[in-house]
Amino acid sequence: MRGRVLPGLLLLPACAVTLVAFLLPMGWLARLSLGRASGGVLVDAVTADNYLRFFTDSYYLGVLWRSVWVASSVAVLAVLAAYPIALFLFRSRSRWRGVLAVLTIAPLLVSSVVRTFGWMIILGDQGWINGALRLAGLVTTPVHLMNNVTGVLIGLTEIMMPTTTLALLAGFARLDLTQEEAARTLGASPWRCFCRITLPLTAPGIAVAGLVTFVLSISSFITPSLLGGGRVPMLASTIYEEALETLDWPLAAAISLILIALFGTVLLAYERLARRWA
Amino acid sequence: MTGAGSLALEGLGKSYGEAPVVSGVDLVIRPGEFVTLLGPSGCGKTTILRMVAGLVVPSTGRILVDGADITQLPTHRRNMGLVFQNYALFPHMTVATNVGFGLEMRGVARAEAAARVREVLDLVRLGDYGARHPRQLSGGQQQRVALARALVVRPAVLLLDEPLSNLDAKLREDLRDEIRAIQERLHITTLFVTHDQAEALTMSDRVVVLSAGHIEQVGTPVEIYDQPASPFVATFIGRVNRVNGTVLASDATGCTVAAPGLRGRSLRALPAGARVQAMIRPQRITLSPGHAEGENRLTGTVRRVVFAGDIVQIDVETPAGTLTVEQSRRGLAAGDLVTACWEAADMMLFPP
């Protein structure tokens, strides 16, 4: 009897925290999204207007579409850039492996605000890249690398990379280096060994890293705001504007729930994929 | 399905930094021969195998297959069949795809490849398992798939890296016999790595005993057991009793050794006056009750009797030290006075 009750008791605090800090606010948010605001004041109402507005207004649909494709692109770019690093770290037998692993994830120790400011110094019209291009005589007018989608993509990809690398490493459990060696002895060139053995066996890592990067990118706020210069509105920044500038809390709540639904959809798709590998 | 190549290692060595892991290994393996690299862990046996496979680059020396130098050849062009301790099957492929992988890499036509895969799966008695995935098989079955995968490409040399170590005792013996039978049937040159002397002795045409990266002795299983070239080989292969003594006299047929309570005769001639270690295997000693005089006889008291099923292990305390005796006959008990005796041919002498 005690053996069954005690684990249940131990779960209670976590359940209570989840209830108070997550489930109740979510319910409240759902209720709020069905309300209406008039001149910044909440009006008592139950209506689907906010959702209808989001899905009929081309501005909001544009925000949704932009968010999805920016986050997808960042996921692809970050996985492409982090994959070789993760594979190297996974394979390395060097005594520097630990140091390299720490260096890889060290950027996480610096706030993404600071890192985004760093990118502004590099990407700006008076920044290092444009300075170098001008010095080399390649351009006379600056190449616009920020205050547009390009800047958001570059900055967000780099900011996601440490997390992407960690997620990749976590998903590499199925790869055993002797499998690669076996393939080599059986006549596989390094490239064919990669295509037939390494890539399929690291696919779960790629999927989980892609998922994590997508979810974090689509909900990121600071980097798209700063490097987009307000010209690349995405879901998170739109929620912020509706809530704190337009004071349309119900619409902000509706967009929040749409974002959560989007997460759910992506997670379900990942579940399907993961079950095939299990 | 034959792939008998000859394999020659010439002055093969490997060092990481200053420390040599393998040094000066010379070995010639004839076509169709089964040769075992035997040694304790860290003796460099796996490194030698991996150098042959091309997975480790040698620091010195050459590797030749049928006289052709392959030292610089990358792994995938060497035509070796390697079986790993942990099987290293591809989990995302079926058994048949696993086995056919080497043929796929060689661009063998589909129909021919399928036929060869079927043939080799029959050979390892897994004919009906082609459509399964490795995780659906037992350890022994997985290792037979790994063997089939290595054999199907008709490698010049079959390399086996402790293939039985992950299996339980009974299965290990079965698979041991099976591997040897297949190897003889296909007449395939085989280099086998193990730390298990029973595997080495039962499977091999010749055994290479390694210690600290160099060869201690190369010989048939009988040779390394009966005529070990060094105390290391004598103690590593089987068990031995050690008695320290001095050579009294030497002649054309051998020498006489003196130790406390013992005048022993050995067939090995060492100069008179030399200090020696005499080694006698526990099974070569016979015990008789009571006290007896003569050459190769040591009288002592039974201290301990351990029953181990097929044999009884008896520790006898003698003036020359404690002797361990293994015999199938029971009946002795602690405290009994016994005389241990052995043949001159069974007393091996080494410098101390």
XYZ file of C-alpha atoms in Angstrom:
630
model
C 0.000 0.000 0.000
C 2.696 2.444 1.074
C 4.666 1.539 -2.061
C 1.899 2.990 -4.220
C 0.876 5.967 -2.160
C 4.339 7.421 -1.621
C 5.210 7.965 -5.315
C 1.796 9.607 -5.728
C 2.502 11.919 -2.808
C 5.899 12.805 -4.256
C 4.214 13.823 -7.508
C 1.820 16.177 -5.733
C 4.036 19.290 -5.526
C 4.906 19.086 -9.229
C 1.238 18.580 -10.092
C 0.244 21.528 -7.923
C 2.841 23.790 -9.528
C 1.755 22.724 -13.005
C -1.882 23.362 -12.121
C -1.292 26.795 -10.636
C 1.442 28.012 -12.952
C 0.374 26.440 -16.243
C -3.067 24.885 -16.499
C -5.033 27.653 -14.704
C -3.370 30.489 -16.650
C -3.904 28.553 -19.872
C -7.595 28.234 -19.097
C -7.723 31.902 -18.268
C -5.908 32.697 -21.528
C -8.411 30.609 -23.485
C -11.291 32.451 -21.854
C -9.606 35.790 -22.535
C -9.150 34.925 -26.223
C -12.917 34.645 -26.537
C -13.437 38.120 -25.083
C -13.423 41.522 -26.653
C -11.532 44.736 -25.915
C -12.888 48.150 -26.628
C -10.464 51.049 -26.450
C -8.130 49.102 -24.194
C -10.943 48.050 -21.848
C -12.131 44.449 -21.571
C -15.785 43.983 -22.474
C -17.714 41.015 -21.155
C -18.381 38.832 -24.211
C -17.975 35.329 -25.657
C -17.035 35.547 -29.301
C -14.772 33.927 -31.890
C -14.087 37.320 -33.467
C -10.411 37.372 -32.536
C -9.759 34.073 -34.311
C -11.836 35.108 -37.317
C -9.901 38.350 -37.527
C -6.552 36.574 -37.374
C -7.429 34.113 -40.115
C -9.047 36.644 -42.447
C -6.707 39.616 -42.074
C -3.846 39.344 -44.568
C -1.515 41.149 -42.161
C -1.865 38.473 -39.457
C -1.786 35.655 -41.986
C 1.425 37.207 -43.292
C 2.838 37.183 -39.763
C 1.905 33.506 -39.371
C 3.364 32.550 -42.724
C 6.555 34.564 -42.134
C 7.002 33.035 -38.682
C 6.644 29.520 -40.042
C 9.059 29.940 -42.899
C 11.654 31.926 -40.904
C 11.563 29.307 -38.122
C 11.749 26.466 -40.650
C 14.648 28.102 -42.465
C 16.483 28.725 -39.195
C 15.888 25.079 -38.189
C 17.352 23.847 -41.491
C 20.290 26.295 -41.427
C 21.129 25.644 -37.767
C 20.978 21.855 -38.201
C 23.160 22.096 -41.331
C 25.709 24.246 -39.494
C 25.635 22.323 -36.201
C 25.609 18.784 -37.645
C 29.331 18.616 -38.504
C 30.197 20.074 -35.096
C 27.974 17.608 -33.259
C 29.302 14.657 -35.283
C 32.874 15.748 -34.612
C 32.209 16.060 -30.874
C 30.418 12.702 -30.811
C 33.286 10.950 -32.575
C 36.215 12.689 -30.942
C 38.425 10.628 -28.657
C 40.672 13.631 -28.011
C 41.336 14.805 -24.503
C 40.255 18.266 -25.721
C 36.770 16.931 -26.382
C 35.399 18.250 -23.096
C 36.883 21.693 -23.697
C 35.493 21.773 -27.231
C 32.061 20.723 -26.014
C 32.059 23.505 -23.434
C 33.225 26.036 -26.062
C 30.385 24.936 -28.333
C 27.714 25.599 -25.760
C 29.494 28.552 -24.104
C 27.449 31.127 -26.105
C 24.451 30.030 -24.016
C 26.134 31.729 -21.069
C 25.735 35.101 -22.780
C 22.256 36.591 -22.983
C 20.769 36.475 -26.462
C 20.209 40.249 -26.191
C 23.952 40.780 -25.956
C 24.614 38.337 -28.765
C 22.054 40.048 -30.943
C 23.744 43.432 -30.311
C 26.965 41.734 -31.352
C 25.377 40.757 -34.646
C 24.150 44.347 -35.142
C 27.758 45.538 -34.937
C 28.771 42.983 -37.537
C 25.788 43.225 -39.910
C 24.891 46.923 -39.806
C 25.306 49.291 -42.754
C 28.366 50.709 -40.972
C 29.237 47.263 -39.615
C 32.300 45.065 -40.072
C 31.073 43.192 -43.122
C 30.068 46.289 -45.037
C 33.271 47.989 -43.908
C 35.336 45.118 -45.245
C 33.392 45.025 -48.512
C 33.860 48.773 -48.986
C 37.552 48.529 -48.153
C 37.953 45.774 -50.707
C 36.217 48.016 -53.224
C 33.502 45.455 -53.875
C 30.583 47.729 -53.041
C 29.931 51.443 -52.920
C 26.474 51.376 -51.319
C 26.076 49.155 -48.231
C 24.588 45.679 -48.563
C 21.580 45.582 -46.247
C 22.191 42.693 -43.889
C 19.903 43.774 -41.082
C 16.543 45.385 -40.493
C 15.291 42.693 -42.863
C 14.690 38.938 -42.983
C 18.325 38.248 -43.913
C 19.500 39.688 -40.613
C 16.912 37.726 -38.647
C 17.959 34.484 -40.380
C 21.679 35.048 -39.783
C 21.314 36.122 -36.152
C 18.729 33.540 -35.181
C 20.672 30.679 -36.782
C 23.807 31.492 -34.803
C 21.874 32.050 -31.592
C 20.154 28.676 -31.950
C 23.294 26.709 -32.840
C 24.476 25.741 -29.314
C 21.014 24.405 -28.503
C 20.798 22.674 -31.885
C 24.189 21.046 -31.293
C 23.107 19.734 -27.897
C 19.864 18.372 -29.321
C 21.752 16.655 -32.145
C 24.179 15.047 -29.696
C 21.259 13.834 -27.600
C 19.786 12.145 -30.668
C 22.965 10.386 -31.799
C 22.574 7.468 -29.369
C 21.856 4.992 -32.162
C 25.129 5.641 -33.943
C 27.949 3.317 -32.946
C 31.350 4.096 -34.421
C 32.044 0.415 -35.043
C 29.076 0.406 -37.432
C 30.896 2.976 -39.554
C 34.061 0.905 -39.331
C 32.130 -2.195 -40.363
C 30.784 -0.334 -43.385
C 34.290 0.810 -44.313
C 35.725 -2.709 -44.144
C 32.835 -3.916 -46.315
C 33.966 -1.585 -49.075
C 32.063 1.635 -48.405
C 33.970 4.798 -49.314
C 33.761 7.561 -46.684
C 30.971 9.296 -48.633
C 28.869 6.158 -49.143
C 29.438 5.199 -45.519
C 28.043 8.601 -44.536
C 24.980 8.292 -46.777
C 24.086 4.696 -45.941
C 25.108 4.455 -42.271
C 25.889 7.739 -40.514
C 23.040 9.827 -41.915
C 20.233 7.274 -41.374
C 21.448 6.486 -37.867
C 21.663 10.157 -36.892
C 18.265 10.985 -38.424
C 16.537 10.892 -35.006
C 19.011 13.533 -33.804
C 18.347 15.657 -36.866
C 14.604 15.429 -36.275
C 14.752 16.328 -32.599
C 17.230 19.161 -33.222
C 15.059 20.485 -36.053
C 12.003 20.372 -33.798
C 13.671 22.141 -30.888
C 15.185 24.800 -33.137
C 11.886 25.393 -34.937
C 9.915 25.748 -31.716
C 12.462 28.102 -30.136
C 12.787 30.172 -33.326
C 9.091 30.621 -33.983
C 8.566 31.849 -30.430
C 11.697 33.978 -30.264
C 11.183 37.647 -29.665
C 14.355 39.605 -29.072
C 16.438 38.646 -32.097
C 13.668 39.079 -34.720
C 12.728 42.399 -33.127
C 16.253 43.836 -32.997
C 17.723 42.434 -36.211
C 14.431 42.809 -38.067
C 14.291 46.434 -37.013
C 10.486 46.189 -36.650
C 10.173 45.294 -40.337
C 10.000 41.538 -39.795
C 6.948 41.058 -37.560
C 6.681 37.509 -36.258
C 4.174 35.839 -33.938
C 5.938 36.632 -30.670
C 6.473 40.288 -31.476
C 2.883 40.613 -32.715
C 1.573 39.195 -29.423
C 3.722 41.746 -27.607
C 2.420 44.633 -29.714
C -1.227 43.617 -29.405
C -0.945 43.169 -25.654
C 1.188 46.172 -24.684
C 0.803 48.718 -27.477
C -2.661 48.210 -28.956
C -3.896 46.952 -25.568
C -6.027 44.345 -27.376
C -5.497 41.582 -24.814
C -8.106 39.208 -26.247
C -6.443 39.246 -29.687
C -3.027 38.741 -28.060
C -4.463 35.768 -26.164
C -5.929 34.317 -29.365
C -2.591 34.601 -31.191
C -0.864 32.977 -28.205
C -3.213 30.010 -28.424
C -2.707 29.770 -32.191
C 1.041 29.624 -31.553
C 0.507 26.857 -28.987
C -1.662 24.955 -31.460
C 1.167 25.268 -33.972
C 3.588 23.740 -31.432
C 1.128 20.908 -30.868
C 0.911 20.194 -34.583
C 4.679 20.104 -35.004
C 5.052 17.903 -31.915
C 2.468 15.450 -33.226
C 4.276 15.248 -36.556
C 7.514 14.576 -34.683
C 5.798 11.891 -32.576
C 4.726 10.102 -35.728
C 8.250 10.241 -37.082
C 9.834 9.137 -33.799
C 7.537 6.133 -33.515
C 8.875 4.822 -36.815
C 12.399 4.754 -35.378
C 11.465 3.254 -32.050
C 33.203 -19.334 -51.973
C 36.899 -19.210 -51.287
C 39.016 -16.216 -50.532
C 42.286 -17.687 -49.458
C 44.962 -15.040 -49.499
C 48.287 -15.075 -47.751
C 48.929 -12.368 -45.214
C 52.353 -11.124 -44.207
C 53.215 -8.612 -41.513
C 56.733 -7.191 -41.722
C 58.161 -5.252 -38.796
C 54.702 -3.941 -38.012
C 54.578 -1.385 -35.215
C 52.310 1.278 -33.798
C 53.084 3.979 -31.279
C 50.901 6.702 -29.860
C 53.306 9.499 -29.023
C 56.303 7.951 -27.304
C 54.640 4.772 -26.131
C 54.792 1.809 -28.499
C 51.602 -0.267 -28.441
C 52.869 -2.771 -30.987
C 56.467 -3.215 -32.056
C 58.377 -5.346 -34.534
C 55.660 -7.853 -35.388
C 56.736 -10.280 -38.120
C 54.232 -12.905 -39.124
C 53.377 -14.898 -42.230
C 49.961 -16.503 -42.518
C 49.500 -19.095 -45.219
C 46.388 -19.241 -47.438
C 43.574 -20.962 -45.583
C 45.341 -20.889 -42.242
C 43.566 -20.024 -38.987
C 45.918 -17.960 -36.832
C 45.036 -16.566 -33.428
C 46.514 -13.523 -31.747
C 46.379 -14.347 -28.054
C 47.333 -12.138 -25.177
C 46.091 -10.259 -22.137
C 44.196 -7.019 -22.641
C 46.481 -4.210 -23.676
C 48.960 -6.505 -25.434
C 48.246 -4.873 -28.793
C 46.412 -7.765 -30.447
C 43.403 -5.696 -31.466
C 45.657 -2.904 -32.710
C 47.399 -5.414 -35.019
C 44.025 -6.577 -36.345
C 42.866 -3.019 -36.880
C 46.084 -2.211 -38.751
C 45.409 -5.152 -41.069
C 41.861 -3.864 -41.602
C 43.165 -0.355 -42.304
C 41.382 1.213 -39.333
C 44.676 2.074 -37.635
C 47.645 3.458 -39.551
C 50.886 1.611 -38.681
C 53.848 3.659 -37.474
C 56.337 1.206 -38.929
C 56.377 -1.865 -41.119
C 54.348 -3.262 -43.976
C 51.273 -5.392 -44.519
C 51.173 -7.644 -47.571
C 48.305 -9.677 -48.998
C 49.385 -12.244 -51.609
C 52.665 -10.354 -51.820
C 51.073 -6.983 -52.606
C 51.780 -4.146 -50.194
C 48.438 -2.839 -48.857
C 49.873 -0.702 -46.042
C 48.794 2.554 -47.718
C 45.478 1.268 -49.071
C 42.352 2.799 -47.485
C 40.075 0.452 -45.566
C 37.362 0.200 -48.194
C 39.752 -1.040 -50.885
C 41.353 -3.784 -48.793
C 38.835 -6.590 -49.204
C 38.935 -7.707 -45.580
C 36.039 -9.217 -43.692
C 35.943 -7.945 -40.138
C 33.710 -9.297 -37.376
C 33.443 -7.126 -34.268
C 32.962 -8.090 -30.650
C 29.733 -6.048 -30.457
C 28.521 -7.352 -33.874
C 28.223 -3.794 -35.298
C 25.199 -4.730 -37.377
C 23.323 -1.888 -39.054
C 20.142 -1.502 -36.967
C 18.218 0.293 -39.715
C 18.596 -2.550 -42.203
C 17.204 -6.053 -42.367
C 19.448 -9.065 -41.929
C 19.521 -9.605 -45.697
C 20.419 -5.956 -46.376
C 23.102 -6.117 -43.713
C 24.623 -9.202 -45.258
C 24.292 -7.798 -48.775
C 25.891 -4.454 -47.846
C 29.371 -5.416 -49.003
C 27.994 -6.717 -52.306
C 25.998 -3.505 -52.769
C 29.211 -1.502 -52.232
C 30.972 -3.660 -54.803
C 28.211 -3.106 -57.352
C 27.318 -6.785 -57.606
C 24.168 -7.292 -59.696
C 20.997 -7.587 -57.648
C 20.077 -11.156 -58.623
C 23.565 -12.460 -57.971
C 23.780 -10.552 -54.690
C 20.457 -11.991 -53.513
C 21.623 -15.507 -54.350
C 24.911 -15.054 -52.515
C 23.156 -13.579 -49.470
C 20.813 -16.566 -49.363
C 23.702 -18.980 -49.728
C 25.741 -17.439 -46.909
C 22.708 -17.138 -44.610
C 22.095 -20.857 -45.140
C 25.738 -21.442 -44.291
C 25.314 -19.784 -40.886
C 21.930 -21.534 -40.438
C 19.896 -18.321 -40.615
C 18.248 -18.975 -43.974
C 14.792 -17.915 -42.768
C 15.878 -14.738 -40.996
C 16.663 -12.475 -43.940
C 13.632 -10.221 -43.490
C 14.134 -9.617 -39.778
C 15.895 -6.727 -38.139
C 19.023 -7.305 -36.053
C 17.301 -6.316 -32.798
C 14.876 -9.225 -33.269
C 17.739 -11.723 -33.059
C 19.606 -13.206 -30.110
C 23.265 -12.360 -29.507
C 24.450 -15.589 -31.071
C 22.265 -15.080 -34.123
C 23.460 -11.497 -34.480
C 27.048 -12.637 -34.430
C 26.299 -15.256 -37.093
C 24.793 -12.474 -39.239
C 27.964 -10.445 -38.704
C 30.006 -13.474 -39.773
C 27.835 -13.960 -42.865
C 28.194 -10.268 -43.720
C 31.979 -10.562 -43.570
C 32.092 -13.835 -45.515
C 29.759 -12.936 -48.371
C 32.255 -10.536 -49.963
C 34.822 -13.365 -50.206
C 37.465 -11.404 -48.337
C 41.150 -12.062 -48.798
C 41.426 -12.427 -45.035
C 38.729 -12.903 -42.425
C 39.413 -10.840 -39.305
C 37.681 -11.779 -36.071
C 37.971 -9.354 -33.155
C 36.921 -11.238 -30.003
C 33.690 -12.284 -31.721
C 32.615 -14.590 -28.895
C 33.284 -12.393 -25.886
C 29.748 -11.007 -25.605
C 28.102 -14.449 -25.618
C 27.402 -16.747 -22.707
C 29.541 -19.822 -22.097
C 27.491 -22.537 -23.791
C 26.745 -20.457 -26.869
C 30.381 -19.467 -27.071
C 31.495 -23.077 -27.404
C 28.865 -23.845 -30.043
C 29.729 -20.815 -32.127
C 33.441 -21.524 -31.678
C 33.028 -24.917 -33.318
C 30.736 -23.476 -35.956
C 33.168 -20.717 -36.944
C 36.009 -23.196 -37.183
C 33.919 -25.605 -39.299
C 32.881 -22.830 -41.700
C 36.444 -21.559 -41.887
C 37.765 -25.009 -42.804
C 34.997 -25.574 -45.306
C 35.613 -22.270 -47.085
C 39.379 -22.567 -46.643
C 39.513 -18.891 -45.768
C 42.609 -17.258 -44.301
C 41.638 -16.115 -40.814
C 43.173 -13.890 -38.197
C 41.420 -14.264 -34.861
C 41.920 -12.082 -31.815
C 41.120 -13.334 -28.334
C 42.248 -13.225 -24.736
C 40.665 -16.627 -24.115
C 43.246 -19.396 -24.248
C 40.611 -22.104 -24.640
C 39.363 -20.430 -27.841
C 42.909 -20.033 -29.077
C 43.902 -23.629 -28.399
C 40.756 -25.245 -29.776
C 40.281 -23.205 -32.946
C 43.708 -22.371 -34.290
C 46.202 -23.874 -36.671
C 48.768 -21.631 -35.061
C 48.710 -19.315 -32.076
C 50.656 -16.068 -31.733
C 51.175 -15.237 -28.067
C 51.594 -11.505 -27.517
C 52.780 -9.574 -24.528
C 53.234 -5.808 -24.241
C 53.071 -5.297 -27.995
C 55.568 -7.907 -29.121
C 55.393 -11.566 -30.116
C 56.407 -13.973 -27.340
C 55.921 -17.146 -29.329
C 54.359 -18.446 -32.522
C 53.429 -22.096 -32.721
C 50.760 -24.731 -32.967
C 48.502 -24.999 -29.919
C 50.431 -28.116 -28.817
C 53.769 -26.373 -29.208
C 52.861 -23.330 -27.169
C 51.317 -25.501 -24.482
C 54.031 -28.150 -24.255
C 57.062 -26.098 -25.199
C 56.409 -22.529 -24.092
C 59.245 -20.263 -25.182
C 59.141 -18.087 -22.081
C 57.812 -18.061 -18.534
C 55.176 -15.586 -19.768
C 53.809 -18.087 -22.289
C 53.991 -20.932 -19.772
C 51.988 -19.001 -17.197
C 49.566 -17.394 -19.664
C 48.599 -20.656 -21.405
C 47.205 -23.018 -18.810
C 48.374 -23.073 -15.203
C 51.777 -23.968 -13.876
C 53.506 -24.721 -10.613
C 56.756 -22.894 -10.156
C 59.759 -24.266 -8.254
C 63.007 -22.296 -7.913
C 66.173 -24.380 -8.140
C 69.757 -24.738 -9.337
C 71.179 -26.935 -12.088
C 73.389 -29.621 -10.518
C 74.692 -31.367 -13.571
C 74.085 -31.241 -17.285
C 74.585 -33.778 -20.055
C 73.473 -34.535 -23.600
C 69.997 -35.716 -22.578
C 69.156 -32.908 -20.198
C 70.044 -31.732 -16.728
C 69.422 -32.386 -13.081
C 67.904 -29.650 -10.934
C 68.112 -29.380 -7.181
C 65.491 -27.643 -5.051
C 64.578 -28.109 -1.382
C 63.382 -31.710 -1.040
C 63.723 -32.325 -4.763
C 66.159 -33.762 -7.307
C 64.507 -33.189 -10.633
C 65.377 -34.285 -14.131
C 64.493 -32.136 -17.146
C 65.055 -32.804 -20.847
C 66.304 -29.272 -21.338
C 70.061 -28.896 -20.933
C 71.157 -25.798 -19.024
C 74.713 -25.204 -17.751
C 75.525 -26.555 -14.307
C 75.271 -23.968 -11.563
C 72.583 -21.940 -13.335
C 69.634 -20.771 -11.266
C 66.365 -21.855 -12.859
C 62.589 -21.729 -12.538
C 61.099 -25.172 -13.001
C 57.480 -25.237 -14.162
C 55.175 -28.221 -14.008
C 51.522 -28.232 -15.120
C 48.986 -29.299 -12.465
C 47.584 -32.111 -14.639
C 51.004 -33.652 -15.232
C 51.590 -34.383 -11.574
C 50.382 -37.656 -10.090
C 49.902 -38.081 -6.356
C 50.474 -41.300 -4.478
C 49.911 -41.822 -0.763
C 52.890 -41.937 1.570
C 56.554 -41.084 1.228
C 58.670 -42.025 -1.781
C 62.263 -41.316 -2.896
C 63.600 -40.792 -6.374
C 63.919 -38.332 -9.212
C 61.056 -35.893 -9.839
C 59.440 -36.731 -6.579
C 58.367 -34.282 -3.899
C 56.791 -35.379 -0.663
C 54.346 -33.094 1.080
C 51.108 -32.671 2.964
C 47.692 -32.053 1.464
C 46.521 -28.617 2.587
C 43.315 -28.110 0.657
C 41.035 -30.114 -1.639
C 38.673 -28.246 -3.964
C 35.997 -30.184 -5.792
C 35.321 -28.695 -9.230
C 33.170 -31.310 -10.901
C 35.221 -33.053 -13.579
C 38.409 -32.542 -11.625
C 39.609 -32.172 -8.076
C 42.158 -29.498 -7.313
C 44.567 -30.377 -4.542
C 47.105 -28.050 -2.908
C 50.121 -29.891 -1.538
C 52.597 -28.171 0.747
C 56.142 -29.330 0.018
C 59.615 -28.132 1.040
C 59.915 -26.514 -2.416
C 56.666 -24.590 -2.084
C 52.979 -25.299 -2.587
C 52.118 -27.435 -5.619
C 48.653 -27.382 -7.159
C 47.587 -30.685 -8.644
C 44.550 -31.368 -10.804
C 43.301 -34.920 -11.143
C 40.022 -36.672 -11.704
C 40.599 -39.217 -8.913
C 39.134 -38.238 -5.552
C 39.752 -39.649 -2.091
C 42.473 -37.414 -0.669
C 41.806 -35.161 2.305
C 43.628 -32.323 4.011
C 46.450 -33.606 6.222
C 47.272 -36.673 4.082
C 50.959 -37.337 3.410
C 51.492 -37.701 -0.343
C 54.248 -37.884 -2.908
C 53.946 -35.860 -6.078
C 55.758 -37.146 -9.136
C 56.060 -36.256 -12.805
C 57.925 -37.146 -15.990
C 61.187 -35.456 -16.933
C 59.517 -34.290 -20.158
C 56.916 -32.400 -18.108
C 59.390 -30.279 -16.174
C 60.024 -27.070 -18.120
C 63.053 -24.972 -17.191
C 63.473 -21.231 -17.591
C 66.047 -18.758 -16.394
C 64.712 -17.061 -13.252
